[in-house]
Coordinates of C-alpha atoms in Angstrom, one line a residue:
X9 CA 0.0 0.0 0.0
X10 CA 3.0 2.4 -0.5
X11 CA 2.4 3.5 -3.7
X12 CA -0.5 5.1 -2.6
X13 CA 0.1 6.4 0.9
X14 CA 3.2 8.1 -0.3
X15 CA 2.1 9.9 -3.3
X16 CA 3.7 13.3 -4.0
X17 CA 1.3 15.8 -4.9
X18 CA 3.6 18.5 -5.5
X19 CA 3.7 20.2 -2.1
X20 CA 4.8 23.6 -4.1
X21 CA 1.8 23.9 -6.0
X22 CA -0.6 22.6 -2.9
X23 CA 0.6 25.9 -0.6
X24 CA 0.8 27.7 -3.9
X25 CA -3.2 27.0 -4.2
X26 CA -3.8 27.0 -0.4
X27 CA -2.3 30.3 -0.3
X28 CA -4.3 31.4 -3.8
X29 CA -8.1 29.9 -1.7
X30 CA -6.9 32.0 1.2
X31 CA -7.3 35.0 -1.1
X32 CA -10.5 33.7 -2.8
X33 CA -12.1 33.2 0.3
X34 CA -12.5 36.3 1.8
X35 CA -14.2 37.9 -1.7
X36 CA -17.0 35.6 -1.0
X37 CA -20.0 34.7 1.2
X38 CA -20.8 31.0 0.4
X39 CA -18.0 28.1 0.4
X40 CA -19.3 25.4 -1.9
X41 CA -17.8 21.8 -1.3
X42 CA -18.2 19.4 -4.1
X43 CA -17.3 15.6 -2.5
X44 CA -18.0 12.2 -3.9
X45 CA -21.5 10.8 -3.1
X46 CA -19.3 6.7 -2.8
X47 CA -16.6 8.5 -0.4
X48 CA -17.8 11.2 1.1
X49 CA -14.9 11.2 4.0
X50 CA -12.3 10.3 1.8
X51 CA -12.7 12.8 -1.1
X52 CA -13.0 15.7 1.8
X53 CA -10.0 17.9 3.0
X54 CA -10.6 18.5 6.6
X55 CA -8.7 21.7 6.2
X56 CA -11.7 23.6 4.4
X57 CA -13.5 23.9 7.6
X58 CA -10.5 26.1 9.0
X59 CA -10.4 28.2 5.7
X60 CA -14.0 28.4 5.6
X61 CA -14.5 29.4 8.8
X62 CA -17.7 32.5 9.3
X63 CA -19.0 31.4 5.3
X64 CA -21.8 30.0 4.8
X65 CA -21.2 26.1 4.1
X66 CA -23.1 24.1 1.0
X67 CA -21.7 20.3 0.7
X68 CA -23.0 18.9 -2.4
X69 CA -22.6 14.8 -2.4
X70 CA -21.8 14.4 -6.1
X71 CA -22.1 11.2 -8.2
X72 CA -25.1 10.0 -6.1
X73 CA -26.5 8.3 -9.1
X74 CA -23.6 5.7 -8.3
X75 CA -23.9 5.5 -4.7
X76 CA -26.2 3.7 -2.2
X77 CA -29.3 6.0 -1.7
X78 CA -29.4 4.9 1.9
X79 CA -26.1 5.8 3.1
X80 CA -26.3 9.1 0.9
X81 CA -29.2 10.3 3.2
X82 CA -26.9 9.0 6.5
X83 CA -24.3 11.6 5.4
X84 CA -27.1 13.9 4.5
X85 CA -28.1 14.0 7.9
X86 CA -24.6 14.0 9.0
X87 CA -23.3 17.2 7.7
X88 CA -26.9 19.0 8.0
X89 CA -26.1 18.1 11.9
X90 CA -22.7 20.0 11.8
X91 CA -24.7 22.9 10.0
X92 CA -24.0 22.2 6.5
X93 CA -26.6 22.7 3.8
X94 CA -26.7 19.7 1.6
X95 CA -27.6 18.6 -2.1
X96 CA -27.2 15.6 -3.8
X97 CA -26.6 15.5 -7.7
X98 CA -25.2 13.9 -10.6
X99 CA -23.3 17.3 -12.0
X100 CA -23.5 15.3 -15.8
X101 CA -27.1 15.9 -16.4
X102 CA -28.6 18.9 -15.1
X103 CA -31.4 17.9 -12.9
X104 CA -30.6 18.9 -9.4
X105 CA -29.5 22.3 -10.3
X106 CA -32.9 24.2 -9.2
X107 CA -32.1 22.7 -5.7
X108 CA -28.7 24.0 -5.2
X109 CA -29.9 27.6 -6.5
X110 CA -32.5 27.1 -3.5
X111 CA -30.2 26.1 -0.8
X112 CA -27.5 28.7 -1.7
X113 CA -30.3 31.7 -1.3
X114 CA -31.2 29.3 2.1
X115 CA -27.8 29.2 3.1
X116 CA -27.0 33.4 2.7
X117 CA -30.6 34.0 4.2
X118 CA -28.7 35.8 6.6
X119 CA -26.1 37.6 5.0
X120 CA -28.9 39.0 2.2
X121 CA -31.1 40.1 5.1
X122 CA -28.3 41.8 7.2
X123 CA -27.3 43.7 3.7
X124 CA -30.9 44.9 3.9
X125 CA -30.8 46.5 7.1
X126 CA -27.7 48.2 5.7
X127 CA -29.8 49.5 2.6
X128 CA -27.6 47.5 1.0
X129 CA -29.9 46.1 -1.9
X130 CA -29.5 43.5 -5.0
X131 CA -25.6 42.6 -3.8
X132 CA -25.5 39.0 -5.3
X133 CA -24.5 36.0 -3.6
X134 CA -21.0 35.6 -4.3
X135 CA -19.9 31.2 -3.7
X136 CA -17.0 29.6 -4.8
X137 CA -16.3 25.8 -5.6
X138 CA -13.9 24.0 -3.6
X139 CA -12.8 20.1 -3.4
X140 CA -9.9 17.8 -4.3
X141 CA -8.7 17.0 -7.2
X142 CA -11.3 15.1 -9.8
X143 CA -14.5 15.3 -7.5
X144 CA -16.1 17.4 -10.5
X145 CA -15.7 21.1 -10.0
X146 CA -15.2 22.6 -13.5
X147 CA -18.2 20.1 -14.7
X148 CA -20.3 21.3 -12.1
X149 CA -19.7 25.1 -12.5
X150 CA -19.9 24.3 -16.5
X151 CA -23.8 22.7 -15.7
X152 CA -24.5 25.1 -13.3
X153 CA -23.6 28.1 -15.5
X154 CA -24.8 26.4 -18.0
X155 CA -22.3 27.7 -20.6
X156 CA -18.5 26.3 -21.0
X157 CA -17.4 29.0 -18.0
X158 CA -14.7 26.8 -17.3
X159 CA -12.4 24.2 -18.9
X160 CA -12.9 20.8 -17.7
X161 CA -10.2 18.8 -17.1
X162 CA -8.6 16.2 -14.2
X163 CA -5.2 18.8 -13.9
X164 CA -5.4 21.0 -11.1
X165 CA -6.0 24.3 -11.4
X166 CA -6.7 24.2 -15.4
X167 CA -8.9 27.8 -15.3
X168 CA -6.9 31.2 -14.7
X169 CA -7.6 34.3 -13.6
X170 CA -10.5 35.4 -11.5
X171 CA -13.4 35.7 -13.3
X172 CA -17.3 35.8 -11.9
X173 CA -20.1 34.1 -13.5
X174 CA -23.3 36.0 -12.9
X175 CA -25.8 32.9 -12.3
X176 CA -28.6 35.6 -11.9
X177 CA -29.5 38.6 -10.4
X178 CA -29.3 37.3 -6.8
X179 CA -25.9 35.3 -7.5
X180 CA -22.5 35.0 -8.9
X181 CA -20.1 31.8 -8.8
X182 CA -15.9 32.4 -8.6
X183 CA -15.1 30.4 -11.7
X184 CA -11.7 29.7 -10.1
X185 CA -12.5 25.5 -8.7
X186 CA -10.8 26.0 -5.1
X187 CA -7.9 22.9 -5.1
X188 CA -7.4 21.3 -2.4
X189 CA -5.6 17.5 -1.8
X190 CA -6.5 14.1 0.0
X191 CA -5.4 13.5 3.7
X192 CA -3.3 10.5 2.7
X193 CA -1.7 10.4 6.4
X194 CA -4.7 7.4 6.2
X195 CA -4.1 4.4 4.1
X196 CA -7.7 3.9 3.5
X197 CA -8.2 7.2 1.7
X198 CA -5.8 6.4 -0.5
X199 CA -7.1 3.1 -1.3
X200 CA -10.8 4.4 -1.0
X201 CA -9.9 7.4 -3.4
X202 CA -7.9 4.4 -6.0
X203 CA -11.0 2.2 -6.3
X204 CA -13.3 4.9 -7.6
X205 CA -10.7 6.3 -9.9
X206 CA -9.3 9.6 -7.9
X207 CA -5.8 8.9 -8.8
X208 CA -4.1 7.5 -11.9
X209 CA -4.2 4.2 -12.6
X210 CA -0.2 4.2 -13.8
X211 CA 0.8 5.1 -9.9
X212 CA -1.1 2.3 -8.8
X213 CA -0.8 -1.5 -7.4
X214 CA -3.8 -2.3 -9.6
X215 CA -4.0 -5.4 -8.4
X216 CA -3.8 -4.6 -4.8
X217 CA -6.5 -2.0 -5.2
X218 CA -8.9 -4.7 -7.3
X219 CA -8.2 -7.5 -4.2
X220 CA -8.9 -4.4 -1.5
X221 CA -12.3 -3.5 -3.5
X222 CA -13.5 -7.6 -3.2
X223 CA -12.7 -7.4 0.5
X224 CA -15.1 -4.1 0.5
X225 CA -17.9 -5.5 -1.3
X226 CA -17.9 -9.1 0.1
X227 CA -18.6 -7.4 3.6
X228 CA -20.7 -4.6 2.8
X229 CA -22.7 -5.3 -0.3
X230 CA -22.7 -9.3 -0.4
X231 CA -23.8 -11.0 -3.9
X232 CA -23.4 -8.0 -5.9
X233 CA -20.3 -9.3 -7.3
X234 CA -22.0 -13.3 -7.4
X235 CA -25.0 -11.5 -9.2
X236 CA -22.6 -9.3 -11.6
X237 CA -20.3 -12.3 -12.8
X238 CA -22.2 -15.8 -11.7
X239 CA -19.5 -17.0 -9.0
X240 CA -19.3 -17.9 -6.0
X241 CA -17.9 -15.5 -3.0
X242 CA -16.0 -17.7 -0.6
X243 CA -12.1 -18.1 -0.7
X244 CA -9.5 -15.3 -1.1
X245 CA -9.6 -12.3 -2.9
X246 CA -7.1 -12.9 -5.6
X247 CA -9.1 -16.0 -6.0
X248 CA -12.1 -14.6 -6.7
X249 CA -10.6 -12.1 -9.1
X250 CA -9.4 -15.7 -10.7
X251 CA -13.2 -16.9 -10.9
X252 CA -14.3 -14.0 -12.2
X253 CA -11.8 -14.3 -15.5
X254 CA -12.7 -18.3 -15.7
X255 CA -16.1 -17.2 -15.5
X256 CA -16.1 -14.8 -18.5
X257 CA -13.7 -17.1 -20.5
X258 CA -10.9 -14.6 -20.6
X259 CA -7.8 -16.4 -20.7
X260 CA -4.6 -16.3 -21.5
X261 CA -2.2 -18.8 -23.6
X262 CA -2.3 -21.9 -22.0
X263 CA -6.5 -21.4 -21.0
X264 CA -4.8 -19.7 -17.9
X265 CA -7.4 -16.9 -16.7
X266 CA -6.6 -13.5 -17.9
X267 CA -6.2 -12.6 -14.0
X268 CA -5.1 -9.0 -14.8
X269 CA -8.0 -8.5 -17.3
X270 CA -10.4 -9.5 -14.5
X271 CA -7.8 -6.6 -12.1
X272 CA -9.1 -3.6 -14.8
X273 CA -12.6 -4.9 -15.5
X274 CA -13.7 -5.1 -12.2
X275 CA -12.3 -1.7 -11.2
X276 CA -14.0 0.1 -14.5
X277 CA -17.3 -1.7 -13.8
X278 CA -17.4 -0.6 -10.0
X279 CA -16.2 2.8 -10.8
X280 CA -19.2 3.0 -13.6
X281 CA -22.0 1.6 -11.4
X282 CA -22.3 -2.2 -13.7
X283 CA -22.0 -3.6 -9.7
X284 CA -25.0 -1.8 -8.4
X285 CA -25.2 1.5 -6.6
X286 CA -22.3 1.3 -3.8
X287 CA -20.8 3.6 -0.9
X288 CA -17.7 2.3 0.8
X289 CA -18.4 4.3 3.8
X290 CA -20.7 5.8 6.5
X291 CA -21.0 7.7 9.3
X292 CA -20.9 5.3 12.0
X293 CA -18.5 3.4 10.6
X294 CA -16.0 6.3 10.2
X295 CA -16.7 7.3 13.9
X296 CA -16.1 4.0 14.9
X297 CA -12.9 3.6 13.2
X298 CA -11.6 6.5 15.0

């Protein structure tokens, strides 16, 4: 698990950008935090709460299409108890975009009505995007502007300049996604933020990550992978990941199965929902484990 707990993520750039988000933040009223709907802990930067601090908070749990509808509302309810606003949505299609206009004018209720008392009229909400690398920031401002404000794109900090898209009258969205990187100080994260496709597959044990991803659904979503590819679940991982190559008829010279086929299709199937809809953790569970 080295390869993954000891990535470098260029630790110029990261204070470069922390520095840059220090900046950004004061400008604006409403911090928007984009995580994954299947890793929720694991695609969050605890450090946002200290740089968000007196902003209004908005967590949307993207990518909830592919994730567990029941867990999704457990960390619902978990960040709305630490005073978050909350949305779920699939930034690819544009249906749940009404509902974050409507919690970000819920959210800087406040701040709207104490420009009032000021005389302080028609100021528009001003939010910015924030989250780690490939959680969907640039798609999501893209949908939400609903023009090509930004370039999409898995490198951070692609778009330049500070530029603000006017959503309507009442707000405006930094077009600048806030960068900020994993906690990898836990093994987990990395290995969490590996199975759903966070980080490269070229820095990665591939097969490590396939065998840890088995061990995750055999104990929390048993038979998805005995209804996806017609084995049985019982022996060891790599055995399994063996079965599952037999049981497709992809083999190798010899009529070996093509075990490392089985490694990449199993990752891309998971990471594109063919297993079912999946999240790898929740609240309990995380409180638990620390």
């Amino acid at each position: 698990m080295g390869e993954i707990s000891t990535i470098n993520w260029y630790p110029g750039h990261m204070t470069k950008a922390r520095r840059m988000m220090q900046e950004d933040i004061k400008l604006i009223d409403l911090v928007i935090e984009l995580l994954d709907a299947r890793v929720p802990l694991s695609s969050r930067n605890p450090d946002i709460d200290d740089l968000a601090k007196n902003k209004s908070r908005l967590i949307l749990l993207n990518k909830a299409d592919l994730a567990d509808n029941r867990k999704t509302k457990l960390w619902t309810a978990y960040f709305e108890e630490k005073g978050f606003f909350v949305v779920t949505l699939d930034s690819r299609s544009r249906g749940g975009m009404k509902a974050v206009q409507e919690e970000i004018m819920k959210a800087c209720k406040a701040k709207i009505e104490r420009d009032l008392k000021r005389g302080i009229k028609n100021r528009p909400v001003r939010a910015m995007v924030v989250g780690i690398p490939n959680v969907g920031k640039s798609t999501f401002i893209n949908s939400f502007a609903g023009k090509a404000a930004a370039k999409t794109g898995n490198k951070p900090g692609v778009t330049k300049g500070k530029q603000w898209i006017r959503l309507n009258k009442q707000a405006e969205l930094l077009d600048t996604p806030g960068i900020l990187w994993p906690k990898f100080e836990d093994q987990t994260v990395g290995m969490r933020l590996a199975m759903i496709g966070s980080i490269r597959n070229e820095i990665l044990n591939l097969d490590e990550v396939a065998q840890s991803l088995i061990r995750n659904l055999r104990s929390q979503y048993p038979g998805a992978l005995k209804e996806r590819y017609e084995i049985e679940e019982d022996g060891e991982d790599y055995e399994i990941l063996a079965a599952i190559a037999a049981s497709r008829n992809w083999l190798v010279k010899g009529g070996e199965p093509d075990y490392n086929k089985a490694v990449n299709v199993v990752l891309e199937e998971f990471r594109d929902g063919k297993l079912g809809k999946i999240t790898l953790e929740e609240p309990e569970k995380i409180q638990s484990e620390r």
